[in-house]
Amino acid sequence: MPAKRKRAIRANEAKPVKARRTSGGGIARSEVSESALVTARKLTIPVDGEPPAWANYRSELGDTLPWFRAVQGGIYHKDGLCWGVLLDADSGDRCYIDEEVIITRIGGGCTKDKDGKLTRVKNQDTNDTMVKSLLNSMEQKLPVGIIIGQGNTVLETKVPHPFNVMAYFRVSHVWFERCDGKIGAKVRFEKLDLTSKSWWAVKGSSPPPPREERDFKNRPEVERLEAPAILTYDQRFLDYRLHPDDTVQPHHSLIPDLLSTLNEDDSDVSTIRVAWKGVVCPQCRKCISRKLWRGWKCSDDTTPTPGHPHHTCTFQKMLRMHPVPLRSVIDSLEISPQKRALIPDKTVMTPHVDDVSLAPYRMLVYTLPGVGHITHLVSNRTINSRPDGPDIMFQQLQQVELGLRRFPLDQSVVDGTLTAHFAVNYGMPYKYVVSVKSKGFNEAPKVILRALGRLKWATEKALDRARDIARAPNEMLVLGYFEGMKIGYHDDGESSLGPTIATLSLGAQSTMLIRMKSVYFNGRSKNNIFLAEDPVLPGCAFEIERQNLKTRMHNRDITHEIYDKELKEVLKGHKCSVAKPCIKLQLNHGDLVVMHGENLQKYYEHSVIPENKLRFALTARHIKADHVDPKDIRKGNFTLSGDQVYNGH
């Protein structure tokens, strides 16, 4: 029996996009091209030049290039247009790359088989989001930036870096093919600049042909055909070029020059959103994410690239960091109120209000029965404006060298992803969502010790009220936020931590949200693994049913087996969802927050989203000595004196 044949389908066979004419596909012939054999061997042929920009990590591309911000997938589309494409690893059957033409599948609707190869499981048509974006870019004559990764084995030359910017390309054809019973889309790109030799060409190869030798007229159209199992492209389809058009221009520069747009004499420029984008190194062309509080440094030991030599470029650019006044980060008419009002919100927990015990602070207490409590000490004009108070501390934190920087996340979807905040740790070493080297308190500026004094006082007062014993903090994590930065949902439940966490907020207002962790809210994980011990927290999904089952099992009315069976029946058909926030704190300049209870971090998680361009969060904890290298214990030692000792005024 002959092998099953694949049929190429013209794009105009599918339902067309409104007011759009879809181009046909390429003419096919049954021959095995030499380039098809390249995928079977390791690429060693050197390229002719160097890419205009490159990166070790995909995240660096997104930080630096406005036309490719995709965290996952090969196509970056936004506002209905395709802006950039990454060619890395599997580009699909019959993909093709030469010096000026690229043919690849349009992603989406695929899954990996047992061998790790992407296999189409869903049909594509002109209603597919990515197909639409490419058709729109083709119709509007919008060039698309293309990046090639070292995982791509179609190009016959060996690219020099993990990710390499190629050039801008025009979308010339989009068509559909049937393969293994599913319809998938393919796209043909051709290089925008046909006059210069491509850097990824074979070293020493001939320059591109002059314009008069090009074929700009004989545009191929695909015929309806039954294609053989092995299919390659007719040379006429590969040689054809769209007619040169000077009006075809990209929206973005291929390589942006952010530094030239930053006026360092502007006091606001160093902390605005665009100022923590990446830049392209003017010396080595590497995409550099902004990791340092003051600027960019090309060579950095914090993000080594496995399998690549240490990068030794000497370029760095440090900005003049003008102190940001409080007035520019607080939008209200008055920087601090006489007494901050509590805005009612029925969607979250209402706190117990105490205006007397710790006056002039207003104390708001949120209690989670059997779990813990959160004490919010609300500051005001009197507290903030005192000598060495929050107003002065906000300015001093900007004037001293703290050592703030962004660190790569230990766990992230994309390797090399950095935190969306700057951090430095003082005292005992502490690992939160990233690993951070710690400085001893003996290295800390005076303003850090004054903040530590406030946090020590707040911890003692919050636990006195709960009739619990406070453990003195021996660690402080300082976070700095520029405009648009935040810290997503996380917990501080590491085994090395004590049960209490205290935070001082300085600068811009922020919103802190506390919610139940998904596994405790739903009673099971996303992988359908049930809890070994269900705490049945107030507000969880099917709370009454789960509590009844738990009570019956506790009373030995049912066995574990019956409990498991009935619980599965209760949760049958319930799709795991994310719990809504149960506590919402508006953290303002000078406010203190104390979270207490070991189970608080076990069952709940929190996020913080600042609302303006500069905020500091200083968080103190007690680190258990038996979880720390003995040589680092001394880092947590400190003695407060004079104005570093705080008494609540």
Coordinates of C-alpha atoms in Angstrom, one line a residue, residues 34-572:
E34 CA 20.7 19.0 0.3
S35 CA 19.5 21.4 3.0
A36 CA 17.1 18.8 4.3
L37 CA 20.0 16.7 5.3
V38 CA 21.6 19.4 7.5
T39 CA 19.2 18.7 10.3
A40 CA 20.9 15.3 10.8
R41 CA 24.3 16.6 11.7
K42 CA 25.9 19.1 14.0
L43 CA 26.3 22.5 12.4
T44 CA 29.9 23.6 12.2
I45 CA 30.0 25.9 9.1
P46 CA 31.1 29.4 10.3
V47 CA 28.9 32.4 9.5
D48 CA 30.1 35.4 7.5
G49 CA 29.6 38.1 10.1
E50 CA 28.2 39.0 13.5
P51 CA 24.6 39.5 14.5
P52 CA 23.5 43.2 15.2
A53 CA 22.4 42.0 18.6
W54 CA 22.4 38.8 20.6
A55 CA 21.4 37.4 24.0
N56 CA 22.2 34.5 26.3
Y57 CA 18.6 34.3 27.6
R58 CA 15.2 34.7 25.9
S59 CA 14.2 37.1 28.8
E60 CA 17.0 39.5 27.7
L61 CA 15.4 39.7 24.3
G62 CA 12.1 40.7 25.8
D63 CA 13.8 43.3 28.1
T64 CA 15.6 44.9 25.1
L65 CA 13.7 44.5 21.9
P66 CA 10.3 46.2 21.6
W67 CA 9.4 43.9 18.6
F68 CA 9.8 40.6 20.5
R69 CA 8.3 40.4 24.0
A70 CA 7.0 36.9 23.8
V71 CA 7.7 34.9 27.0
Q72 CA 6.8 31.6 25.3
G73 CA 6.2 30.5 21.7
G74 CA 7.8 31.6 18.5
I75 CA 5.6 34.4 17.4
Y76 CA 5.2 37.8 19.2
H77 CA 1.8 39.3 18.2
K78 CA 0.1 42.3 19.7
D79 CA -2.8 44.5 18.6
G80 CA -3.6 42.1 15.8
L81 CA -0.1 42.3 14.2
C82 CA 2.9 40.1 14.1
W83 CA 6.0 42.0 15.3
G84 CA 8.7 39.4 15.8
V85 CA 9.5 35.7 15.3
L86 CA 11.9 33.4 17.1
L87 CA 13.3 30.3 15.2
D88 CA 14.6 27.9 17.7
A89 CA 14.5 24.1 18.0
D90 CA 11.5 22.5 16.1
S91 CA 10.2 24.7 13.2
G92 CA 8.1 22.0 11.7
D93 CA 8.3 19.7 8.6
R94 CA 9.7 21.3 5.4
C95 CA 11.0 24.4 7.1
Y96 CA 13.7 26.2 5.1
I97 CA 16.3 28.9 5.8
D98 CA 18.8 30.5 3.4
E99 CA 20.4 33.9 3.3
E100 CA 17.2 35.7 2.4
V101 CA 14.2 33.4 2.6
I102 CA 12.7 31.7 5.7
I103 CA 9.8 29.2 5.6
T104 CA 8.4 27.9 8.9
R105 CA 5.2 26.7 10.4
I106 CA 3.0 29.1 12.3
G107 CA 2.9 27.9 15.9
G108 CA -0.1 27.0 18.1
G109 CA -2.3 23.9 18.3
C110 CA 0.7 21.5 18.8
T111 CA 1.8 19.2 21.6
K112 CA 5.0 17.2 22.1
D113 CA 4.9 13.5 21.4
K114 CA 6.9 10.9 23.3
D115 CA 10.0 11.7 21.4
G116 CA 9.7 15.4 22.2
K117 CA 8.7 16.4 18.7
L118 CA 5.9 18.9 18.2
T119 CA 2.8 17.3 16.6
R120 CA -0.2 19.2 15.4
V121 CA -3.4 18.3 17.4
K122 CA -5.6 21.2 16.3
N123 CA -6.5 22.5 12.9
Q124 CA -5.6 26.1 11.9
D125 CA -7.4 28.5 9.7
T126 CA -7.5 32.2 9.0
N127 CA -9.4 32.8 12.3
D128 CA -6.3 31.6 14.3
T129 CA -4.8 34.5 16.3
M130 CA -1.3 34.0 15.1
V131 CA -2.3 33.4 11.5
K132 CA -4.4 36.6 11.5
S133 CA -1.5 38.6 12.9
L134 CA 0.8 37.4 10.1
L135 CA -1.9 38.1 7.5
N136 CA -2.4 41.5 8.9
S137 CA 1.3 42.3 8.9
M138 CA 1.5 41.1 5.3
E139 CA -1.5 43.2 4.2
Q140 CA -0.2 46.3 6.0
K141 CA 3.4 45.7 4.7
L142 CA 4.8 45.6 8.2
P143 CA 8.2 44.1 8.4
V144 CA 8.7 41.4 11.0
G145 CA 11.9 41.0 13.1
I146 CA 13.4 37.5 13.2
I147 CA 15.7 35.9 15.8
I148 CA 17.4 32.6 15.4
G149 CA 18.5 30.4 18.3
Q150 CA 21.2 27.8 18.5
G151 CA 18.5 25.2 18.9
N152 CA 17.6 25.6 15.2
T153 CA 19.2 23.1 13.0
V154 CA 17.8 24.1 9.6
L155 CA 20.3 26.9 8.9
E156 CA 23.4 25.3 7.6
T157 CA 25.8 27.7 9.4
K158 CA 26.6 27.7 13.1
V159 CA 25.2 30.8 14.8
P160 CA 27.6 32.3 17.4
H161 CA 25.2 32.9 20.4
P162 CA 22.2 31.3 22.1
F163 CA 19.9 33.9 20.5
N164 CA 20.8 36.0 17.5
V165 CA 18.9 38.9 15.8
M166 CA 18.8 38.2 12.1
A167 CA 17.1 41.2 10.3
Y168 CA 13.7 42.5 9.3
F169 CA 11.7 40.4 6.9
R170 CA 8.6 40.8 4.8
V171 CA 5.7 38.3 4.9
S172 CA 5.3 37.1 1.4
H173 CA 3.0 34.1 1.6
V174 CA 0.8 32.3 4.1
W175 CA -0.8 29.0 3.2
F176 CA -2.2 25.8 4.7
E177 CA -1.2 22.2 4.4
R178 CA -2.8 19.0 5.6
C179 CA -0.4 16.7 7.4
D180 CA -1.3 13.6 9.3
G181 CA -4.9 14.5 9.2
K182 CA -4.6 18.0 10.6
I183 CA -4.4 21.4 8.8
G184 CA -1.6 23.7 9.7
A185 CA -0.4 27.0 8.5
K186 CA 3.0 27.9 7.0
V187 CA 4.6 31.3 6.3
R188 CA 7.3 32.4 3.9
F189 CA 9.4 35.4 4.9
E190 CA 11.9 37.2 2.7
K191 CA 14.6 39.6 3.9
L192 CA 13.7 43.3 3.7
D193 CA 17.2 44.5 2.7
L194 CA 18.3 42.7 -0.4
T195 CA 21.3 44.8 -1.1
S196 CA 23.6 43.7 1.8
K197 CA 24.9 40.3 2.6
S198 CA 23.4 38.5 5.5
W199 CA 25.6 37.9 8.4
W200 CA 24.4 34.3 8.8
A201 CA 25.6 33.4 5.2
V202 CA 28.4 30.9 4.8
K203 CA 31.7 32.6 5.5
G204 CA 33.3 33.6 2.2
S205 CA 30.2 33.0 0.1
S206 CA 29.3 35.3 -2.8
P207 CA 27.5 38.6 -2.2
P208 CA 23.8 38.8 -3.0
P209 CA 22.9 39.3 -6.7
P210 CA 22.2 42.8 -7.9
R211 CA 18.6 44.1 -8.4
E212 CA 18.7 43.6 -12.2
E213 CA 19.3 39.9 -11.8
R214 CA 16.4 39.4 -9.4
D215 CA 13.0 37.9 -10.2
F216 CA 10.4 40.4 -9.0
K217 CA 7.7 39.5 -11.6
N218 CA 6.9 35.8 -11.6
R219 CA 5.1 35.4 -8.3
P220 CA 4.4 31.7 -7.9
E221 CA 0.9 30.4 -7.0
V222 CA 0.3 27.0 -5.6
E223 CA -1.9 24.5 -7.4
R224 CA -4.2 22.1 -5.7
L225 CA -2.2 18.9 -5.5
E226 CA -1.6 15.7 -3.7
A227 CA 2.0 16.0 -2.4
P228 CA 4.3 13.1 -1.8
A229 CA 5.4 12.3 1.7
I230 CA 8.8 14.0 1.1
L231 CA 8.2 17.4 -0.3
T232 CA 10.6 20.3 -1.0
Y233 CA 10.2 23.7 -2.6
D234 CA 10.6 24.6 -6.3
Q235 CA 13.6 26.8 -6.9
R236 CA 11.4 29.4 -8.5
F237 CA 9.5 29.8 -5.3
L238 CA 12.7 30.3 -3.4
D239 CA 14.2 32.7 -5.9
Y240 CA 11.2 35.0 -6.3
R241 CA 11.3 38.3 -4.4
L242 CA 8.6 40.9 -3.7
H243 CA 9.1 44.0 -5.6
P244 CA 11.2 46.6 -3.8
D245 CA 9.1 49.2 -2.1
D246 CA 10.6 52.2 -0.2
T247 CA 7.4 52.7 1.7
V248 CA 7.8 49.3 3.5
Q249 CA 9.4 50.4 6.7
P250 CA 9.4 48.8 10.2
H251 CA 7.6 50.4 13.1
H252 CA 10.6 49.9 15.5
S253 CA 14.3 50.1 15.0
L254 CA 15.8 46.7 14.6
I255 CA 18.2 47.6 17.4
P256 CA 16.8 50.3 19.7
D257 CA 19.1 52.9 21.3
L258 CA 17.4 53.5 24.7
L259 CA 20.4 55.2 26.3
S260 CA 20.3 58.1 23.8
T261 CA 16.8 58.9 24.8
L262 CA 17.5 59.1 28.6
N263 CA 18.3 62.7 29.8
E264 CA 20.2 62.2 33.0
D265 CA 19.6 65.8 34.0
D266 CA 15.9 64.9 34.3
S267 CA 15.4 64.0 38.0
D268 CA 12.6 61.5 37.1
V269 CA 14.2 59.6 34.3
S270 CA 16.2 57.0 36.3
T271 CA 13.1 55.3 37.9
I272 CA 10.4 55.5 35.2
R273 CA 9.2 52.3 33.5
V274 CA 11.3 52.6 30.4
A275 CA 14.5 53.1 32.4
W276 CA 14.6 49.5 33.6
K277 CA 14.3 48.1 30.1
G278 CA 17.3 46.4 28.6
V279 CA 19.9 48.0 26.3
V280 CA 22.2 46.7 23.5
C281 CA 25.9 46.8 24.5
P282 CA 27.7 49.3 22.1
Q283 CA 30.8 47.2 22.4
C284 CA 29.8 43.5 22.0
R285 CA 26.1 43.9 20.9
K286 CA 24.8 41.8 23.8
C287 CA 21.3 42.5 25.1
I288 CA 21.7 43.6 28.7
S289 CA 18.9 43.6 31.2
R290 CA 19.1 46.3 33.9
K291 CA 20.1 44.4 36.9
L292 CA 21.7 47.1 38.9
W293 CA 19.9 49.9 40.8
R294 CA 22.1 52.5 39.1
G295 CA 22.3 51.0 35.6
W296 CA 23.6 48.3 33.3
K297 CA 26.7 46.1 33.3
C298 CA 27.4 43.8 30.4
S299 CA 29.5 41.2 32.1
D300 CA 27.7 39.7 35.1
D301 CA 28.5 36.6 37.2
T302 CA 24.9 36.3 38.5
T303 CA 23.5 34.8 35.3
P304 CA 26.2 32.4 33.8
T305 CA 25.2 30.6 30.7
P306 CA 25.7 26.8 30.8
G307 CA 28.0 25.6 28.0
H308 CA 29.4 29.1 27.2
P309 CA 32.6 30.8 28.3
H310 CA 32.4 33.6 30.9
H311 CA 31.5 36.9 29.2
T312 CA 34.2 39.5 29.8
C313 CA 32.9 42.7 28.1
T314 CA 33.9 45.8 30.1
F315 CA 30.9 48.0 29.1
Q316 CA 28.8 49.5 31.9
K317 CA 26.5 52.5 32.1
M318 CA 25.6 54.0 35.5
L319 CA 23.0 56.7 35.6
R320 CA 23.0 59.8 37.8
M321 CA 20.4 58.9 40.3
H322 CA 18.8 62.1 41.4
P323 CA 16.9 61.9 44.7
V324 CA 13.2 61.5 44.1
P325 CA 11.1 63.8 46.3
L326 CA 8.1 62.3 48.2
R327 CA 5.9 64.9 46.4
S328 CA 6.5 63.2 43.1
V329 CA 5.5 59.7 44.3
I330 CA 2.4 60.5 46.4
D331 CA -0.5 61.8 44.3
S332 CA -2.8 62.9 47.1
L333 CA -3.1 66.7 47.8
E334 CA -1.5 66.2 51.2
I335 CA 1.6 63.9 51.4
S336 CA 0.4 62.4 54.7
P337 CA -3.0 62.8 56.4
Q338 CA -3.6 63.8 60.0
K339 CA -5.4 60.4 60.5
R340 CA -5.9 58.0 57.6
A341 CA -9.5 56.9 57.1
L342 CA -10.4 53.2 56.7
I343 CA -12.1 52.8 53.4
P344 CA -14.8 50.0 53.7
D345 CA -14.6 47.1 51.3
K346 CA -17.2 44.4 51.6
T347 CA -15.3 42.0 49.3
V348 CA -12.6 41.5 51.9
M349 CA -12.2 41.0 55.7
T350 CA -12.9 44.0 57.9
P351 CA -10.2 44.5 60.5
H352 CA -10.5 45.2 64.2
V353 CA -9.7 48.9 64.7
D354 CA -7.7 50.2 67.7
D355 CA -6.8 54.0 67.8
V356 CA -5.6 54.0 71.4
S357 CA -3.2 51.2 72.2
L358 CA -0.3 52.3 70.0
A359 CA -1.3 55.9 69.3
P360 CA -0.4 57.9 67.3
Y361 CA -0.5 54.8 65.1
R362 CA -3.9 53.5 64.0
M363 CA -3.8 49.7 64.5
L364 CA -5.8 47.4 62.2
V365 CA -5.8 43.7 63.1
Y366 CA -6.9 41.0 60.7
T367 CA -7.4 37.6 62.4
L368 CA -7.4 34.3 60.6
P369 CA -8.7 31.8 63.3
G370 CA -6.3 28.9 63.9
V371 CA -3.8 30.4 61.4
G372 CA -2.5 33.7 62.6
H373 CA -3.0 37.4 62.4
I374 CA -1.9 40.5 60.5
T375 CA -1.3 43.8 62.3
H376 CA -1.3 46.9 60.1
L377 CA 0.1 50.0 61.9
V378 CA -1.2 53.0 59.9
S379 CA 1.1 56.0 60.0
N380 CA 0.2 59.7 59.7
R381 CA 1.6 63.2 59.3
T382 CA 2.9 63.4 62.9
I383 CA 4.9 60.2 62.7
N384 CA 6.2 60.7 59.2
S385 CA 7.5 64.2 59.7
R386 CA 9.4 63.7 62.9
P387 CA 13.2 63.9 62.9
D388 CA 14.7 60.8 61.3
G389 CA 11.2 59.6 60.6
P390 CA 9.9 58.0 57.4
D391 CA 10.1 61.3 55.3
I392 CA 13.8 61.6 56.1
M393 CA 14.4 57.8 55.7
F394 CA 12.9 57.8 52.2
Q395 CA 15.5 60.4 51.1
Q396 CA 18.4 58.8 52.9
L397 CA 17.8 55.4 51.3
Q398 CA 18.3 57.1 47.9
Q399 CA 21.5 58.7 49.0
V400 CA 23.4 55.7 50.4
E401 CA 24.9 52.8 48.5
L402 CA 22.7 49.8 49.5
G403 CA 23.8 47.4 46.9
L404 CA 20.3 46.9 45.4
R405 CA 20.1 44.7 42.3
R406 CA 17.7 42.4 40.4
F407 CA 18.4 38.6 40.7
P408 CA 17.4 35.7 38.4
L409 CA 14.4 33.7 39.7
D410 CA 15.2 30.2 40.9
Q411 CA 12.0 29.0 39.3
S412 CA 10.6 30.6 36.2
V413 CA 8.9 29.7 32.9
V414 CA 11.9 31.2 31.0
D415 CA 15.5 30.8 32.2
G416 CA 17.2 34.0 33.2
T417 CA 14.0 35.8 34.1
L418 CA 14.8 38.5 36.7
T419 CA 12.8 39.7 39.7
A420 CA 10.6 42.7 39.0
H421 CA 12.2 44.6 41.9
F422 CA 15.7 45.3 43.2
A423 CA 16.9 43.6 46.4
V424 CA 19.7 43.5 49.0
N425 CA 19.8 41.4 52.2
Y426 CA 21.4 42.4 55.5
G427 CA 22.0 40.1 58.5
M428 CA 21.5 36.3 58.3
P429 CA 21.3 34.9 54.8
Y430 CA 17.8 34.5 53.5
K431 CA 16.5 32.9 50.4
Y432 CA 13.1 34.0 49.2
V433 CA 12.1 33.6 45.6
V434 CA 15.7 34.1 44.6
S435 CA 19.1 33.5 46.2
V436 CA 20.5 36.7 47.5
K437 CA 24.0 37.2 49.0
S438 CA 23.7 38.8 52.5
K439 CA 25.7 41.6 54.0
G440 CA 26.3 41.8 57.8
F441 CA 24.5 44.4 59.9
N442 CA 27.9 45.8 60.6
E443 CA 28.0 46.8 56.9
A444 CA 24.6 48.4 57.0
P445 CA 24.1 52.2 56.7
K446 CA 22.6 54.0 59.7
V447 CA 19.2 54.3 58.0
I448 CA 18.9 50.5 57.8
L449 CA 19.6 50.2 61.5
R450 CA 16.9 52.9 62.3
A451 CA 14.5 50.9 60.1
L452 CA 15.5 47.7 62.0
G453 CA 14.7 49.5 65.3
R454 CA 11.2 50.3 64.1
L455 CA 10.5 46.8 62.9
K456 CA 11.8 45.3 66.1
W457 CA 9.4 47.6 68.1
A458 CA 6.4 46.8 65.8
T459 CA 7.1 43.0 66.1
E460 CA 7.2 43.2 69.9
K461 CA 4.0 45.3 70.2
A462 CA 2.0 43.1 67.8
L463 CA 3.0 39.9 69.7
D464 CA 2.4 41.5 73.1
R465 CA -1.2 42.0 72.0
A466 CA -1.4 38.4 71.0
R467 CA 0.3 37.3 74.3
D468 CA 3.1 35.7 72.4
I469 CA 6.9 36.0 72.7
A470 CA 8.7 37.9 70.0
R471 CA 11.9 36.7 68.6
A472 CA 14.4 39.5 67.8
P473 CA 14.9 39.9 64.0
N474 CA 18.3 39.0 62.8
E475 CA 17.8 39.6 59.0
M476 CA 16.4 42.4 56.8
L477 CA 15.5 42.2 53.1
V478 CA 15.4 45.6 51.4
L479 CA 13.4 45.8 48.2
G480 CA 13.3 48.8 45.9
Y481 CA 10.6 49.3 43.3
F482 CA 10.7 51.5 40.2
E483 CA 7.6 52.5 38.2
G484 CA 5.7 49.4 37.1
M485 CA 7.6 46.9 39.3
K486 CA 5.9 44.5 41.7
I487 CA 6.3 41.2 43.5
G488 CA 3.8 38.5 42.7
Y489 CA 2.0 36.1 45.0
H490 CA 4.5 34.2 47.2
D491 CA 4.9 33.1 50.8
D492 CA 7.6 33.5 53.4
G493 CA 7.2 30.0 54.7
E494 CA 10.7 28.6 54.5
S495 CA 11.6 26.2 57.3
S496 CA 14.5 28.5 58.3
L497 CA 12.2 31.3 59.3
G498 CA 10.5 32.1 62.6
P499 CA 6.7 32.7 62.6
T500 CA 6.9 36.6 62.4
I501 CA 7.5 38.9 59.5
A502 CA 7.5 42.7 59.8
T503 CA 7.7 45.3 57.0
L504 CA 8.2 49.0 56.8
S505 CA 6.8 50.7 53.7
L506 CA 8.4 54.0 52.4
G507 CA 7.5 56.1 49.4
A508 CA 4.7 55.3 46.9
Q509 CA 1.4 53.7 48.0
S510 CA 1.1 50.0 47.3
T511 CA -1.6 47.3 47.6
M512 CA -0.9 44.2 49.5
L513 CA -3.3 41.3 48.8
I514 CA -3.5 38.1 50.9
R515 CA -5.3 35.0 49.5
M516 CA -5.6 31.3 50.3
K517 CA -3.2 29.1 48.4
S518 CA -4.8 27.2 45.6
V519 CA -4.2 23.7 47.0
Y520 CA -5.9 24.5 50.3
F521 CA -8.7 26.5 48.6
N522 CA -9.6 23.6 46.2
G523 CA -8.7 20.7 48.5
R524 CA -6.4 19.3 45.8
S525 CA -3.6 20.3 43.5
K526 CA -3.9 21.1 39.8
N527 CA -2.6 17.5 39.2
N528 CA -5.6 16.2 41.2
I529 CA -3.5 15.1 44.2
F530 CA -5.6 15.4 47.3
L531 CA -4.4 16.8 50.6
A532 CA -3.1 14.3 53.1
E533 CA -4.5 16.5 55.8
D534 CA -7.2 19.0 54.8
P535 CA -7.4 22.0 57.2
V536 CA -10.7 23.1 55.7
L537 CA -10.0 26.8 56.0
P538 CA -12.9 29.3 56.2
G539 CA -13.9 30.4 52.7
C540 CA -12.5 27.4 50.9
A541 CA -14.4 25.7 48.1
F542 CA -17.0 23.3 49.3
E543 CA -16.2 24.3 52.9
I544 CA -19.3 22.8 54.5
E545 CA -19.1 19.5 52.6
R546 CA -15.4 19.1 53.3
Q547 CA -15.8 20.0 57.0
N548 CA -18.6 17.4 57.4
L549 CA -16.5 14.7 55.9
K550 CA -13.6 15.6 58.1
T551 CA -15.7 15.6 61.2
R552 CA -17.2 12.2 60.4
M553 CA -13.8 10.7 59.9
H554 CA -12.4 12.4 63.0
N555 CA -15.4 10.8 65.0
R556 CA -14.6 7.5 63.3
D557 CA -18.0 7.4 61.6
I558 CA -16.3 6.6 58.3
T559 CA -12.9 5.2 57.3
H560 CA -10.1 6.9 55.4
E561 CA -11.1 4.9 52.3
I562 CA -14.8 6.1 52.5
Y563 CA -13.6 9.7 53.3
D564 CA -11.4 9.7 50.2
K565 CA -14.1 8.2 48.0
E566 CA -16.8 10.7 49.2
L567 CA -14.4 13.7 48.9
K568 CA -13.6 12.8 45.3
E569 CA -17.3 12.7 44.7
V570 CA -17.8 16.1 46.3
L571 CA -15.0 17.7 44.2
K572 CA -16.0 15.8 41.0

